[in-house]
Amino acid sequence: MSLWYFLGDWLAGVPTYGALFRRMMINTVWAIGLLFVMMFLGLPGEDAAIVIFSLVVVNGVMSFVFLRQRLQMRD
């Protein structure tokens, strides 16, 4: 399976609230893992703040797109 296929599936429409929650939790686990690696390497806290802010932005965009898709399905 190619990376493009995986990303295309990941960014495609989210069918249920459970799938949205699962994807958000996977993003959170990746961010936490990255924070531990950054802590181990001794990187500054500003870099950790960027990772956390990016996590909030990505999960927010996924939620917004999901809600827009749900509203369009009702129409």
mmCIF file of N, CA, C and O in Angstrom:
data_model
loop_
_atom_site.group_PDB
_atom_site.id
_atom_site.type_symbol
_atom_site.label_atom_id
_atom_site.label_comp_id
_atom_site.label_asym_id
_atom_site.label_seq_id
_atom_site.Cartn_x
_atom_site.Cartn_y
_atom_site.Cartn_z
ATOM 1 N N MET A 1 0.848 -1.163 0.000
ATOM 2 C CA MET A 1 0.000 0.000 0.000
ATOM 3 C C MET A 1 0.901 1.236 0.000
ATOM 4 O O MET A 1 1.823 1.350 0.786
ATOM 5 N N SER A 2 0.627 2.160 -0.894
ATOM 6 C CA SER A 2 1.466 3.350 -1.003
ATOM 7 C C SER A 2 1.057 4.407 0.017
ATOM 8 O O SER A 2 -0.056 4.405 0.549
ATOM 9 N N LEU A 3 1.961 5.316 0.282
ATOM 10 C CA LEU A 3 1.692 6.405 1.223
ATOM 11 C C LEU A 3 0.577 7.299 0.699
ATOM 12 O O LEU A 3 -0.279 7.752 1.463
ATOM 13 N N TRP A 4 0.556 7.550 -0.611
ATOM 14 C CA TRP A 4 -0.483 8.407 -1.184
ATOM 15 C C TRP A 4 -1.869 7.789 -0.983
ATOM 16 O O TRP A 4 -2.830 8.479 -0.686
ATOM 17 N N TYR A 5 -1.977 6.482 -1.135
ATOM 18 C CA TYR A 5 -3.253 5.805 -0.912
ATOM 19 C C TYR A 5 -3.692 5.953 0.545
ATOM 20 O O TYR A 5 -4.846 6.221 0.832
ATOM 21 N N PHE A 6 -2.749 5.796 1.468
ATOM 22 C CA PHE A 6 -3.064 5.926 2.889
ATOM 23 C C PHE A 6 -3.523 7.339 3.208
ATOM 24 O O PHE A 6 -4.514 7.530 3.907
ATOM 25 N N LEU A 7 -2.790 8.355 2.717
ATOM 26 C CA LEU A 7 -3.174 9.741 2.986
ATOM 27 C C LEU A 7 -4.500 10.085 2.309
ATOM 28 O O LEU A 7 -5.308 10.818 2.873
ATOM 29 N N GLY A 8 -4.741 9.589 1.121
ATOM 30 C CA GLY A 8 -6.018 9.833 0.452
ATOM 31 C C GLY A 8 -7.167 9.250 1.256
ATOM 32 O O GLY A 8 -8.232 9.860 1.378
ATOM 33 N N ASP A 9 -6.970 8.077 1.820
ATOM 34 C CA ASP A 9 -7.995 7.467 2.656
ATOM 35 C C ASP A 9 -8.155 8.249 3.961
ATOM 36 O O ASP A 9 -9.260 8.416 4.461
ATOM 37 N N TRP A 10 -7.041 8.733 4.518
ATOM 38 C CA TRP A 10 -7.084 9.449 5.792
ATOM 39 C C TRP A 10 -7.810 10.781 5.646
ATOM 40 O O TRP A 10 -8.550 11.204 6.525
ATOM 41 N N LEU A 11 -7.596 11.478 4.539
ATOM 42 C CA LEU A 11 -8.175 12.798 4.341
ATOM 43 C C LEU A 11 -9.545 12.755 3.683
ATOM 44 O O LEU A 11 -10.162 13.794 3.497
ATOM 45 N N ALA A 12 -10.005 11.579 3.323
ATOM 46 C CA ALA A 12 -11.318 11.461 2.691
ATOM 47 C C ALA A 12 -12.413 11.702 3.719
ATOM 48 O O ALA A 12 -12.156 11.933 4.895
ATOM 49 N N GLY A 13 -13.631 11.658 3.274
ATOM 50 C CA GLY A 13 -14.751 11.896 4.167
ATOM 51 C C GLY A 13 -14.781 10.926 5.334
ATOM 52 O O GLY A 13 -14.531 9.734 5.184
ATOM 53 N N VAL A 14 -15.064 11.448 6.520
ATOM 54 C CA VAL A 14 -15.147 10.634 7.730
ATOM 55 C C VAL A 14 -16.606 10.207 7.878
ATOM 56 O O VAL A 14 -17.485 11.050 7.982
ATOM 57 N N PRO A 15 -16.886 8.908 7.907
ATOM 58 C CA PRO A 15 -18.283 8.472 7.884
ATOM 59 C C PRO A 15 -19.039 8.644 9.202
ATOM 60 O O PRO A 15 -20.237 8.896 9.185
ATOM 61 N N THR A 16 -18.381 8.495 10.337
ATOM 62 C CA THR A 16 -19.099 8.510 11.615
ATOM 63 C C THR A 16 -18.333 9.324 12.651
ATOM 64 O O THR A 16 -17.161 9.641 12.480
ATOM 65 N N TYR A 17 -19.031 9.629 13.758
ATOM 66 C CA TYR A 17 -18.375 10.316 14.867
ATOM 67 C C TYR A 17 -17.282 9.438 15.475
ATOM 68 O O TYR A 17 -16.255 9.938 15.919
ATOM 69 N N GLY A 18 -17.488 8.147 15.492
ATOM 70 C CA GLY A 18 -16.489 7.227 16.029
ATOM 71 C C GLY A 18 -15.200 7.252 15.214
ATOM 72 O O GLY A 18 -14.106 7.228 15.770
ATOM 73 N N ALA A 19 -15.334 7.294 13.900
ATOM 74 C CA ALA A 19 -14.148 7.356 13.044
ATOM 75 C C ALA A 19 -13.420 8.680 13.227
ATOM 76 O O ALA A 19 -12.188 8.722 13.249
ATOM 77 N N LEU A 20 -14.172 9.766 13.380
ATOM 78 C CA LEU A 20 -13.549 11.067 13.638
ATOM 79 C C LEU A 20 -12.789 11.041 14.964
ATOM 80 O O LEU A 20 -11.645 11.487 15.039
ATOM 81 N N PHE A 21 -13.404 10.492 15.996
ATOM 82 C CA PHE A 21 -12.757 10.401 17.301
ATOM 83 C C PHE A 21 -11.496 9.547 17.234
ATOM 84 O O PHE A 21 -10.458 9.906 17.794
ATOM 85 N N ARG A 22 -11.573 8.439 16.506
ATOM 86 C CA ARG A 22 -10.408 7.548 16.364
ATOM 87 C C ARG A 22 -9.263 8.266 15.669
ATOM 88 O O ARG A 22 -8.110 8.189 16.103
ATOM 89 N N ARG A 23 -9.562 9.002 14.604
ATOM 90 C CA ARG A 23 -8.513 9.728 13.890
ATOM 91 C C ARG A 23 -7.920 10.830 14.763
ATOM 92 O O ARG A 23 -6.715 11.068 14.734
ATOM 93 N N MET A 24 -8.746 11.499 15.547
ATOM 94 C CA MET A 24 -8.240 12.533 16.444
ATOM 95 C C MET A 24 -7.333 11.927 17.514
ATOM 96 O O MET A 24 -6.305 12.509 17.870
ATOM 97 N N MET A 25 -7.697 10.762 18.027
ATOM 98 C CA MET A 25 -6.870 10.117 19.044
ATOM 99 C C MET A 25 -5.562 9.615 18.455
ATOM 100 O O MET A 25 -4.512 9.667 19.113
ATOM 101 N N ILE A 26 -5.570 9.146 17.214
ATOM 102 C CA ILE A 26 -4.325 8.723 16.562
ATOM 103 C C ILE A 26 -3.405 9.921 16.385
ATOM 104 O O ILE A 26 -2.201 9.838 16.649
ATOM 105 N N ASN A 27 -3.963 11.068 15.980
ATOM 106 C CA ASN A 27 -3.148 12.285 15.861
ATOM 107 C C ASN A 27 -2.570 12.680 17.216
ATOM 108 O O ASN A 27 -1.415 13.100 17.308
ATOM 109 N N THR A 28 -3.359 12.532 18.267
ATOM 110 C CA THR A 28 -2.895 12.887 19.610
ATOM 111 C C THR A 28 -1.763 11.970 20.060
ATOM 112 O O THR A 28 -0.775 12.435 20.640
ATOM 113 N N VAL A 29 -1.884 10.689 19.791
ATOM 114 C CA VAL A 29 -0.825 9.740 20.169
ATOM 115 C C VAL A 29 0.469 10.062 19.432
ATOM 116 O O VAL A 29 1.558 10.027 20.024
ATOM 117 N N TRP A 30 0.376 10.399 18.138
ATOM 118 C CA TRP A 30 1.575 10.782 17.392
ATOM 119 C C TRP A 30 2.210 12.027 17.998
ATOM 120 O O TRP A 30 3.436 12.109 18.118
ATOM 121 N N ALA A 31 1.391 13.012 18.369
ATOM 122 C CA ALA A 31 1.930 14.242 18.957
ATOM 123 C C ALA A 31 2.598 13.963 20.303
ATOM 124 O O ALA A 31 3.673 14.503 20.586
ATOM 125 N N ILE A 32 1.989 13.123 21.118
ATOM 126 C CA ILE A 32 2.580 12.782 22.414
ATOM 127 C C ILE A 32 3.905 12.056 22.218
ATOM 128 O O ILE A 32 4.895 12.334 22.900
ATOM 129 N N GLY A 33 3.943 11.136 21.270
ATOM 130 C CA GLY A 33 5.197 10.439 20.973
ATOM 131 C C GLY A 33 6.274 11.396 20.505
ATOM 132 O O GLY A 33 7.433 11.306 20.920
ATOM 133 N N LEU A 34 5.884 12.330 19.660
ATOM 134 C CA LEU A 34 6.843 13.323 19.180
ATOM 135 C C LEU A 34 7.327 14.209 20.321
ATOM 136 O O LEU A 34 8.514 14.559 20.391
ATOM 137 N N LEU A 35 6.442 14.546 21.249
ATOM 138 C CA LEU A 35 6.845 15.351 22.407
ATOM 139 C C LEU A 35 7.853 14.609 23.287
ATOM 140 O O LEU A 35 8.801 15.210 23.798
ATOM 141 N N PHE A 36 7.661 13.308 23.464
ATOM 142 C CA PHE A 36 8.628 12.535 24.238
ATOM 143 C C PHE A 36 9.982 12.470 23.543
ATOM 144 O O PHE A 36 11.024 12.566 24.197
ATOM 145 N N VAL A 37 9.987 12.325 22.240
ATOM 146 C CA VAL A 37 11.250 12.328 21.494
ATOM 147 C C VAL A 37 11.925 13.686 21.626
ATOM 148 O O VAL A 37 13.136 13.773 21.841
ATOM 149 N N MET A 38 11.138 14.752 21.517
ATOM 150 C CA MET A 38 11.698 16.096 21.654
ATOM 151 C C MET A 38 12.250 16.311 23.066
ATOM 152 O O MET A 38 13.283 16.966 23.234
ATOM 153 N N MET A 39 11.555 15.772 24.056
ATOM 154 C CA MET A 39 12.026 15.893 25.431
ATOM 155 C C MET A 39 13.337 15.124 25.608
ATOM 156 O O MET A 39 14.271 15.610 26.252
ATOM 157 N N PHE A 40 13.417 13.953 25.025
ATOM 158 C CA PHE A 40 14.629 13.142 25.111
ATOM 159 C C PHE A 40 15.811 13.847 24.445
ATOM 160 O O PHE A 40 16.943 13.791 24.942
ATOM 161 N N LEU A 41 15.551 14.520 23.334
ATOM 162 C CA LEU A 41 16.608 15.228 22.615
ATOM 163 C C LEU A 41 16.942 16.582 23.245
ATOM 164 O O LEU A 41 17.933 17.209 22.856
ATOM 165 N N GLY A 42 16.110 17.034 24.162
ATOM 166 C CA GLY A 42 16.376 18.289 24.840
ATOM 167 C C GLY A 42 16.078 19.523 24.016
ATOM 168 O O GLY A 42 16.736 20.548 24.167
ATOM 169 N N LEU A 43 15.078 19.437 23.152
ATOM 170 C CA LEU A 43 14.712 20.589 22.334
ATOM 171 C C LEU A 43 13.969 21.624 23.187
ATOM 172 O O LEU A 43 13.380 21.288 24.213
ATOM 173 N N PRO A 44 13.992 22.882 22.770
ATOM 174 C CA PRO A 44 13.354 23.931 23.581
ATOM 175 C C PRO A 44 11.832 23.802 23.628
ATOM 176 O O PRO A 44 11.208 23.173 22.766
ATOM 177 N N GLY A 45 11.250 24.428 24.642
ATOM 178 C CA GLY A 45 9.813 24.351 24.843
ATOM 179 C C GLY A 45 9.008 25.007 23.741
ATOM 180 O O GLY A 45 7.845 24.666 23.525
ATOM 181 N N GLU A 46 9.600 25.970 23.040
ATOM 182 C CA GLU A 46 8.882 26.613 21.938
ATOM 183 C C GLU A 46 8.534 25.609 20.844
ATOM 184 O O GLU A 46 7.472 25.692 20.220
ATOM 185 N N ASP A 47 9.428 24.655 20.604
ATOM 186 C CA ASP A 47 9.150 23.623 19.604
ATOM 187 C C ASP A 47 8.001 22.722 20.053
ATOM 188 O O ASP A 47 7.165 22.305 19.245
ATOM 189 N N ALA A 48 7.950 22.422 21.342
ATOM 190 C CA ALA A 48 6.852 21.612 21.867
ATOM 191 C C ALA A 48 5.532 22.366 21.746
ATOM 192 O O ALA A 48 4.495 21.766 21.448
ATOM 193 N N ALA A 49 5.569 23.671 21.951
ATOM 194 C CA ALA A 49 4.356 24.477 21.811
ATOM 195 C C ALA A 49 3.845 24.451 20.369
ATOM 196 O O ALA A 49 2.634 24.406 20.130
ATOM 197 N N ILE A 50 4.770 24.438 19.417
ATOM 198 C CA ILE A 50 4.372 24.358 18.005
ATOM 199 C C ILE A 50 3.686 23.031 17.720
ATOM 200 O O ILE A 50 2.677 22.968 17.008
ATOM 201 N N VAL A 51 4.211 21.941 18.280
ATOM 202 C CA VAL A 51 3.603 20.621 18.073
ATOM 203 C C VAL A 51 2.193 20.589 18.661
ATOM 204 O O VAL A 51 1.254 20.114 18.020
ATOM 205 N N ILE A 52 2.033 21.112 19.860
ATOM 206 C CA ILE A 52 0.711 21.096 20.499
ATOM 207 C C ILE A 52 -0.267 21.980 19.734
ATOM 208 O O ILE A 52 -1.420 21.596 19.497
ATOM 209 N N PHE A 53 0.171 23.168 19.331
ATOM 210 C CA PHE A 53 -0.695 24.052 18.563
ATOM 211 C C PHE A 53 -1.079 23.409 17.231
ATOM 212 O O PHE A 53 -2.233 23.501 16.803
ATOM 213 N N SER A 54 -0.132 22.746 16.584
ATOM 214 C CA SER A 54 -0.419 22.065 15.318
ATOM 215 C C SER A 54 -1.443 20.954 15.511
ATOM 216 O O SER A 54 -2.321 20.751 14.661
ATOM 217 N N LEU A 55 -1.343 20.240 16.622
ATOM 218 C CA LEU A 55 -2.315 19.192 16.920
ATOM 219 C C LEU A 55 -3.723 19.779 17.048
ATOM 220 O O LEU A 55 -4.677 19.242 16.490
ATOM 221 N N VAL A 56 -3.830 20.891 17.765
ATOM 222 C CA VAL A 56 -5.139 21.537 17.941
ATOM 223 C C VAL A 56 -5.686 21.998 16.594
ATOM 224 O O VAL A 56 -6.871 21.812 16.287
ATOM 225 N N VAL A 57 -4.835 22.570 15.758
ATOM 226 C CA VAL A 57 -5.274 23.058 14.449
ATOM 227 C C VAL A 57 -5.726 21.901 13.562
ATOM 228 O O VAL A 57 -6.804 21.952 12.949
ATOM 229 N N VAL A 58 -4.933 20.838 13.503
ATOM 230 C CA VAL A 58 -5.273 19.705 12.630
ATOM 231 C C VAL A 58 -6.578 19.051 13.084
ATOM 232 O O VAL A 58 -7.459 18.767 12.264
ATOM 233 N N ASN A 59 -6.720 18.808 14.379
ATOM 234 C CA ASN A 59 -7.960 18.197 14.866
ATOM 235 C C ASN A 59 -9.143 19.140 14.684
ATOM 236 O O ASN A 59 -10.250 18.696 14.397
ATOM 237 N N GLY A 60 -8.925 20.435 14.825
ATOM 238 C CA GLY A 60 -10.000 21.398 14.596
ATOM 239 C C GLY A 60 -10.456 21.419 13.147
ATOM 240 O O GLY A 60 -11.654 21.458 12.859
ATOM 241 N N VAL A 61 -9.500 21.385 12.233
ATOM 242 C CA VAL A 61 -9.848 21.372 10.811
ATOM 243 C C VAL A 61 -10.583 20.081 10.457
ATOM 244 O O VAL A 61 -11.573 20.105 9.715
ATOM 245 N N MET A 62 -10.122 18.946 10.985
ATOM 246 C CA MET A 62 -10.819 17.683 10.719
ATOM 247 C C MET A 62 -12.250 17.740 11.238
ATOM 248 O O MET A 62 -13.179 17.290 10.559
ATOM 249 N N SER A 63 -12.456 18.307 12.416
ATOM 250 C CA SER A 63 -13.804 18.404 12.979
ATOM 251 C C SER A 63 -14.673 19.331 12.151
ATOM 252 O O SER A 63 -15.848 19.043 11.891
ATOM 253 N N PHE A 64 -14.121 20.464 11.729
ATOM 254 C CA PHE A 64 -14.874 21.415 10.918
ATOM 255 C C PHE A 64 -15.300 20.800 9.590
ATOM 256 O O PHE A 64 -16.455 20.922 9.182
ATOM 257 N N VAL A 65 -14.354 20.127 8.917
ATOM 258 C CA VAL A 65 -14.672 19.481 7.641
ATOM 259 C C VAL A 65 -15.715 18.393 7.849
ATOM 260 O O VAL A 65 -16.648 18.240 7.047
ATOM 261 N N PHE A 66 -15.588 17.631 8.934
ATOM 262 C CA PHE A 66 -16.564 16.576 9.231
ATOM 263 C C PHE A 66 -17.956 17.169 9.416
ATOM 264 O O PHE A 66 -18.934 16.673 8.851
ATOM 265 N N LEU A 67 -18.056 18.252 10.192
ATOM 266 C CA LEU A 67 -19.371 18.857 10.416
ATOM 267 C C LEU A 67 -19.949 19.451 9.137
ATOM 268 O O LEU A 67 -21.161 19.369 8.905
ATOM 269 N N ARG A 68 -19.105 20.035 8.296
ATOM 270 C CA ARG A 68 -19.582 20.555 7.006
ATOM 271 C C ARG A 68 -20.114 19.422 6.126
ATOM 272 O O ARG A 68 -21.135 19.560 5.467
ATOM 273 N N GLN A 69 -19.408 18.283 6.125
ATOM 274 C CA GLN A 69 -19.863 17.140 5.336
ATOM 275 C C GLN A 69 -21.190 16.620 5.857
ATOM 276 O O GLN A 69 -22.072 16.248 5.077
ATOM 277 N N ARG A 70 -21.347 16.583 7.179
ATOM 278 C CA ARG A 70 -22.605 16.100 7.761
ATOM 279 C C ARG A 70 -23.772 17.022 7.392
ATOM 280 O O ARG A 70 -24.870 16.553 7.121
ATOM 281 N N LEU A 71 -23.533 18.326 7.410
ATOM 282 C CA LEU A 71 -24.586 19.274 7.042
ATOM 283 C C LEU A 71 -24.961 19.151 5.577
ATOM 284 O O LEU A 71 -26.133 19.258 5.218
ATOM 285 N N GLN A 72 -23.974 18.905 4.697
ATOM 286 C CA GLN A 72 -24.272 18.742 3.288
ATOM 287 C C GLN A 72 -25.017 17.451 3.015
ATOM 288 O O GLN A 72 -25.811 17.378 2.079
ATOM 289 N N MET A 73 -24.788 16.415 3.821
ATOM 290 C CA MET A 73 -25.505 15.149 3.642
ATOM 291 C C MET A 73 -26.975 15.295 3.994
ATOM 292 O O MET A 73 -27.812 14.607 3.442
ATOM 293 N N ARG A 74 -27.293 16.187 4.922
ATOM 294 C CA ARG A 74 -28.692 16.378 5.325
ATOM 295 C C ARG A 74 -29.495 17.062 4.234
ATOM 296 O O ARG A 74 -30.689 16.849 4.121
ATOM 297 N N ASP A 75 -28.839 17.923 3.458
ATOM 298 C CA ASP A 75 -29.556 18.680 2.423
ATOM 299 C C ASP A 75 -29.931 17.846 1.241
ATOM 300 O O ASP A 75 -29.628 16.830 0.935
#
